[in-house]
Each structure stands twice: as C-alpha cells, then as structure tokens.
mmCIF file of C-alpha atoms in Angstrom:
data_model
loop_
_atom_site.group_PDB
_atom_site.id
_atom_site.type_symbol
_atom_site.label_atom_id
_atom_site.label_comp_id
_atom_site.label_asym_id
_atom_site.label_seq_id
_atom_site.Cartn_x
_atom_site.Cartn_y
_atom_site.Cartn_z
ATOM 1 C CA MET A 1 11.520 -5.755 8.454
ATOM 2 C CA HIS A 2 8.901 -5.779 5.711
ATOM 3 C CA VAL A 3 9.857 -3.946 2.504
ATOM 4 C CA HIS A 4 7.163 -2.247 0.420
ATOM 5 C CA HIS A 5 6.826 0.160 -2.475
ATOM 6 C CA THR A 6 4.324 3.013 -2.721
ATOM 7 C CA VAL A 7 3.511 2.494 -6.432
ATOM 8 C CA ASN A 8 4.013 6.214 -7.139
ATOM 9 C CA SER A 9 5.906 7.570 -10.103
ATOM 10 C CA ASN A 10 9.645 6.891 -10.243
ATOM 11 C CA ALA A 11 10.359 10.253 -11.907
ATOM 12 C CA TYR A 12 9.814 12.646 -9.010
ATOM 13 C CA SER A 13 12.146 15.456 -7.953
ATOM 14 C CA ARG A 14 13.667 16.036 -4.509
ATOM 15 C CA GLY A 15 11.196 18.850 -3.982
ATOM 16 C CA ASP A 16 8.216 16.598 -4.791
ATOM 17 C CA VAL A 17 8.847 14.184 -1.925
ATOM 18 C CA PRO A 18 7.351 16.153 1.005
ATOM 19 C CA GLY A 19 4.107 16.667 -0.944
ATOM 20 C CA MET A 20 4.017 12.994 -1.917
ATOM 21 C CA ILE A 21 4.383 12.020 1.737
ATOM 22 C CA ARG A 22 1.629 14.474 2.751
ATOM 23 C CA GLY A 23 -0.583 12.810 0.126
ATOM 24 C CA MET A 24 0.165 9.370 1.600
ATOM 25 C CA TYR A 25 -0.624 10.733 5.065
ATOM 26 C CA ARG A 26 -3.984 12.089 3.842
ATOM 27 C CA TYR A 27 -4.835 8.799 2.146
ATOM 28 C CA HIS A 28 -3.847 6.651 5.141
ATOM 29 C CA THR A 29 -5.670 8.842 7.669
ATOM 30 C CA ASN A 30 -8.719 10.056 5.697
ATOM 31 C CA ASN A 31 -9.405 7.096 3.389
ATOM 32 C CA LEU A 32 -8.142 4.165 5.447
ATOM 33 C CA GLY A 33 -8.966 5.632 8.877
ATOM 34 C CA TRP A 34 -5.528 5.012 10.349
ATOM 35 C CA ALA A 35 -3.958 7.333 12.917
ATOM 36 C CA ASP A 36 -0.848 7.969 10.790
ATOM 37 C CA ILE A 37 1.061 6.734 7.750
ATOM 38 C CA GLY A 38 1.102 2.940 7.863
ATOM 39 C CA TYR A 39 4.814 2.560 7.132
ATOM 40 C CA ASN A 40 7.300 3.261 9.902
ATOM 41 C CA PHE A 41 9.739 4.690 7.342
ATOM 42 C CA LEU A 42 9.886 5.770 3.706
ATOM 43 C CA VAL A 43 12.926 5.883 1.436
ATOM 44 C CA ASP A 44 13.062 8.114 -1.626
ATOM 45 C CA ARG A 45 15.048 7.578 -4.815
ATOM 46 C CA PHE A 46 17.719 9.982 -3.568
ATOM 47 C CA GLY A 47 18.535 7.701 -0.623
ATOM 48 C CA ARG A 48 16.844 9.892 1.956
ATOM 49 C CA ILE A 49 15.047 8.189 4.842
ATOM 50 C CA TRP A 50 11.801 9.721 6.067
ATOM 51 C CA VAL A 51 9.819 8.912 9.209
ATOM 52 C CA GLY A 52 6.383 7.687 8.234
ATOM 53 C CA ARG A 53 4.730 6.720 11.500
ATOM 54 C CA LYS A 54 5.267 9.066 14.431
ATOM 55 C CA HIS A 55 7.788 7.891 17.068
ATOM 56 C CA SER A 56 9.230 5.161 14.801
ATOM 57 C CA THR A 57 12.732 6.409 15.618
ATOM 58 C CA TRP A 58 12.246 5.517 19.266
ATOM 59 C CA THR A 59 14.776 2.868 20.263
ATOM 60 C CA GLY A 60 13.210 1.510 23.427
ATOM 61 C CA LYS A 61 12.478 -2.148 24.118
ATOM 62 C CA SER A 62 9.413 -2.121 21.882
ATOM 63 C CA MET A 63 8.555 -0.727 18.467
ATOM 64 C CA ILE A 64 5.881 1.659 17.333
ATOM 65 C CA GLN A 65 3.446 -0.621 15.543
ATOM 66 C CA GLY A 66 2.815 0.219 11.929
ATOM 67 C CA ALA A 67 -0.165 -0.628 9.749
ATOM 68 C CA HIS A 68 1.878 -1.890 6.827
ATOM 69 C CA THR A 69 1.689 -5.707 6.743
ATOM 70 C CA LEU A 70 -1.645 -7.218 7.734
ATOM 71 C CA GLY A 71 -1.129 -10.052 10.207
ATOM 72 C CA PHE A 72 2.493 -9.176 10.998
ATOM 73 C CA ASN A 73 2.503 -5.567 12.220
ATOM 74 C CA HIS A 74 2.809 -6.607 15.851
ATOM 75 C CA ALA A 75 6.453 -7.705 15.547
ATOM 76 C CA SER A 76 7.966 -5.758 12.693
ATOM 77 C CA VAL A 77 9.022 -2.499 11.147
ATOM 78 C CA GLY A 78 7.783 -1.456 7.717
ATOM 79 C CA VAL A 79 9.784 0.525 5.185
ATOM 80 C CA SER A 80 8.309 1.608 1.884
ATOM 81 C CA VAL A 81 10.375 2.815 -1.034
ATOM 82 C CA ILE A 82 8.682 5.666 -2.856
ATOM 83 C CA GLY A 83 8.094 4.560 -6.423
ATOM 84 C CA ASN A 84 6.845 1.670 -8.513
ATOM 85 C CA PHE A 85 9.241 -1.261 -8.666
ATOM 86 C CA GLU A 86 7.121 -3.388 -10.950
ATOM 87 C CA SER A 87 8.091 -0.924 -13.679
ATOM 88 C CA GLY A 88 11.363 0.593 -12.444
ATOM 89 C CA ARG A 89 14.583 -0.667 -10.910
ATOM 90 C CA PRO A 90 15.792 0.533 -7.501
ATOM 91 C CA ASN A 91 19.083 2.440 -7.647
ATOM 92 C CA LYS A 92 22.118 2.071 -5.346
ATOM 93 C CA LYS A 93 21.021 5.019 -3.192
ATOM 94 C CA ILE A 94 17.752 3.261 -2.433
ATOM 95 C CA LEU A 95 19.422 -0.077 -1.656
ATOM 96 C CA ASN A 96 22.010 1.568 0.596
ATOM 97 C CA ALA A 97 19.384 3.614 2.461
ATOM 98 C CA VAL A 98 17.208 0.561 3.119
ATOM 99 C CA ALA A 99 20.308 -1.339 4.325
ATOM 100 C CA ARG A 100 21.306 1.550 6.649
ATOM 101 C CA LEU A 101 17.823 1.669 8.114
ATOM 102 C CA ALA A 102 17.639 -2.115 8.458
ATOM 103 C CA ALA A 103 21.041 -2.285 10.162
ATOM 104 C CA TRP A 104 20.019 0.318 12.712
ATOM 105 C CA LYS A 105 16.639 -1.248 13.532
ATOM 106 C CA LEU A 106 17.652 -4.913 13.377
ATOM 107 C CA ASP A 107 20.808 -4.461 15.430
ATOM 108 C CA ALA A 108 18.807 -2.672 18.141
ATOM 109 C CA PHE A 109 16.618 -5.776 18.481
ATOM 110 C CA GLY A 110 19.349 -8.406 18.078
ATOM 111 C CA ARG A 111 18.180 -9.656 14.692
ATOM 112 C CA HIS A 112 20.536 -10.822 11.959
ATOM 113 C CA PRO A 113 19.537 -9.862 8.402
ATOM 114 C CA LEU A 114 20.658 -13.145 6.828
ATOM 115 C CA GLU A 115 18.558 -15.312 9.142
ATOM 116 C CA LYS A 116 14.941 -16.369 9.220
ATOM 117 C CA ILE A 117 12.479 -15.793 12.016
ATOM 118 C CA SER A 118 9.405 -17.728 13.114
ATOM 119 C CA ILE A 119 6.433 -15.492 13.758
ATOM 120 C CA ARG A 120 2.781 -16.138 14.469
ATOM 121 C CA SER A 121 0.347 -14.435 12.097
ATOM 122 C CA THR A 122 -2.556 -12.492 13.558
ATOM 123 C CA GLY A 123 -4.408 -13.142 10.299
ATOM 124 C CA SER A 124 -3.807 -12.022 6.742
ATOM 125 C CA ASP A 125 -5.111 -12.899 3.302
ATOM 126 C CA ARG A 126 -2.265 -15.416 3.040
ATOM 127 C CA TYR A 127 -1.919 -16.836 6.581
ATOM 128 C CA ARG A 128 -4.737 -17.559 9.039
ATOM 129 C CA ALA A 129 -4.578 -16.161 12.557
ATOM 130 C CA GLY A 130 -2.370 -18.328 14.762
ATOM 131 C CA LYS A 131 -0.356 -19.823 11.882
ATOM 132 C CA LYS A 132 3.375 -19.906 12.647
ATOM 133 C CA VAL A 133 5.314 -18.666 9.619
ATOM 134 C CA LYS A 134 9.067 -18.753 8.948
ATOM 135 C CA LEU A 135 10.185 -15.583 7.151
ATOM 136 C CA PRO A 136 13.451 -13.918 6.220
ATOM 137 C CA VAL A 137 14.317 -11.229 8.781
ATOM 138 C CA ILE A 138 14.150 -8.782 5.856
ATOM 139 C CA ASP A 139 11.278 -9.791 3.608
ATOM 140 C CA GLY A 140 9.019 -8.357 0.959
ATOM 141 C CA HIS A 141 5.368 -7.612 1.605
ATOM 142 C CA ARG A 142 4.472 -10.430 -0.814
ATOM 143 C CA ASP A 143 6.020 -12.940 1.613
ATOM 144 C CA THR A 144 3.184 -12.310 4.078
ATOM 145 C CA ASN A 145 0.233 -11.154 1.956
ATOM 146 C CA ASP A 146 -1.215 -11.821 -1.500
ATOM 147 C CA THR A 147 0.316 -8.834 -3.287
ATOM 148 C CA ALA A 148 2.988 -8.001 -5.864
ATOM 149 C CA CYS A 149 4.532 -5.544 -3.378
ATOM 150 C CA PRO A 150 7.369 -4.471 -3.245
ATOM 151 C CA GLY A 151 7.461 -4.964 -7.003
ATOM 152 C CA SER A 152 9.512 -7.604 -8.784
ATOM 153 C CA TYR A 153 12.590 -5.413 -9.325
ATOM 154 C CA LEU A 154 12.873 -4.393 -5.658
ATOM 155 C CA TYR A 155 12.020 -7.914 -4.472
ATOM 156 C CA GLN A 156 14.921 -9.288 -6.544
ATOM 157 C CA LYS A 157 17.257 -6.921 -4.652
ATOM 158 C CA LEU A 158 16.304 -8.117 -1.162
ATOM 159 C CA PRO A 159 19.315 -10.513 -1.006
ATOM 160 C CA VAL A 160 21.578 -7.530 -1.796
ATOM 161 C CA ILE A 161 19.908 -5.480 0.946
ATOM 162 C CA ARG A 162 20.322 -8.349 3.419
ATOM 163 C CA ARG A 163 24.052 -8.687 2.650
ATOM 164 C CA ARG A 164 24.662 -4.923 2.847
ATOM 165 C CA THR A 165 22.782 -4.798 6.135
ATOM 166 C CA ALA A 166 24.862 -7.651 7.559
ATOM 167 C CA ARG A 167 28.092 -5.902 6.514
ATOM 168 C CA ARG A 168 27.004 -2.675 8.212
ATOM 169 C CA ILE A 169 26.136 -4.488 11.436
ATOM 170 C CA ASN A 170 29.383 -6.501 11.410
ATOM 171 C CA ARG A 171 31.509 -3.377 10.802
ATOM 172 C CA ALA A 172 29.873 -1.661 13.766
ATOM 173 C CA ALA A 173 30.408 -4.615 16.112
#
C-alpha cells in the first residue's frame, strides 16, 4: 500500500469533501487523461474513507490498478489523505482510517503490514524498469518516486499506521 497526500488545504469542512473529490476527478481525467481518480481510496480529516478509483472495493484475486505510484501500480493499492502533510499533522482519525483500510486490503492478499516486500519496478523516476526493490508493505510515495509525498508529518506516522494495521489484523484472526 502506497500512502499519498493530495496537497489540498487542511482546513476543509465535511461538506467540502465531495466537491474536493470531484475536483480531483476532473483534474485526473481532463488534465492527466486518466480514466478515473488515480488513487484507489481517499481518506479525509474526519476519518472517512472514500473510493477513488471505481471498483477498488472489489475483493477478488486481483486488484483494480490505480495510477498513483509510477512504476509500482501493477501490484499495489494507493490511498491518499486529503490535505497537505508538509504543513499539517495528521490526526488520530486519519491514522485510524488508513490503518482500517490497510488491514482490510492487506489481509485479503495475505500481506503483513510490518514486513517488507520485493517488487520489480516497471520504471519510475527513482527506479529503472526491471529493478527489484525491497519496500515496506505500507510505504510512502517518496519510497518509490522522487517526491516529498506524503509529506514529512504523515511519512513520520507510517510506523504508527503499520502497527495499528497489524493489531487490527491480529485481532480479527
């Protein structure tokens, strides 16, 4: 699971979120030429989880491929937290929502959030096509591409998200 941030304002209201997501949809489809929002899921500051890419909730043997992490979309799910986490800190609702989502998706595919995974890049600005890369099962976008995403404050919380995800999976077992 690759964690991102949208770099929007952190001071939005509950009622602003649907319009913000429609704006992301317009940008991803009209400006970038994608078929849908690039992220499989979005999380708002209220801890609500939104479907970004159509059919991402499907729990079959394969995933709906996102367009969120160049070179690594083929074997991952992307979640983006709405806000800018270079300038703001993620709250507990955000961390818990990302952990809930991660537990659901990772458990369905037999992945453990505290482990690392070896994956072959299909080519990014950081790893050439064919390069085998070892990544945390839950990583930040900056682990795969030359970017500050998901922002330093959210990136610092990835170990917390991994532990919370592991606890959720272990409690359900």
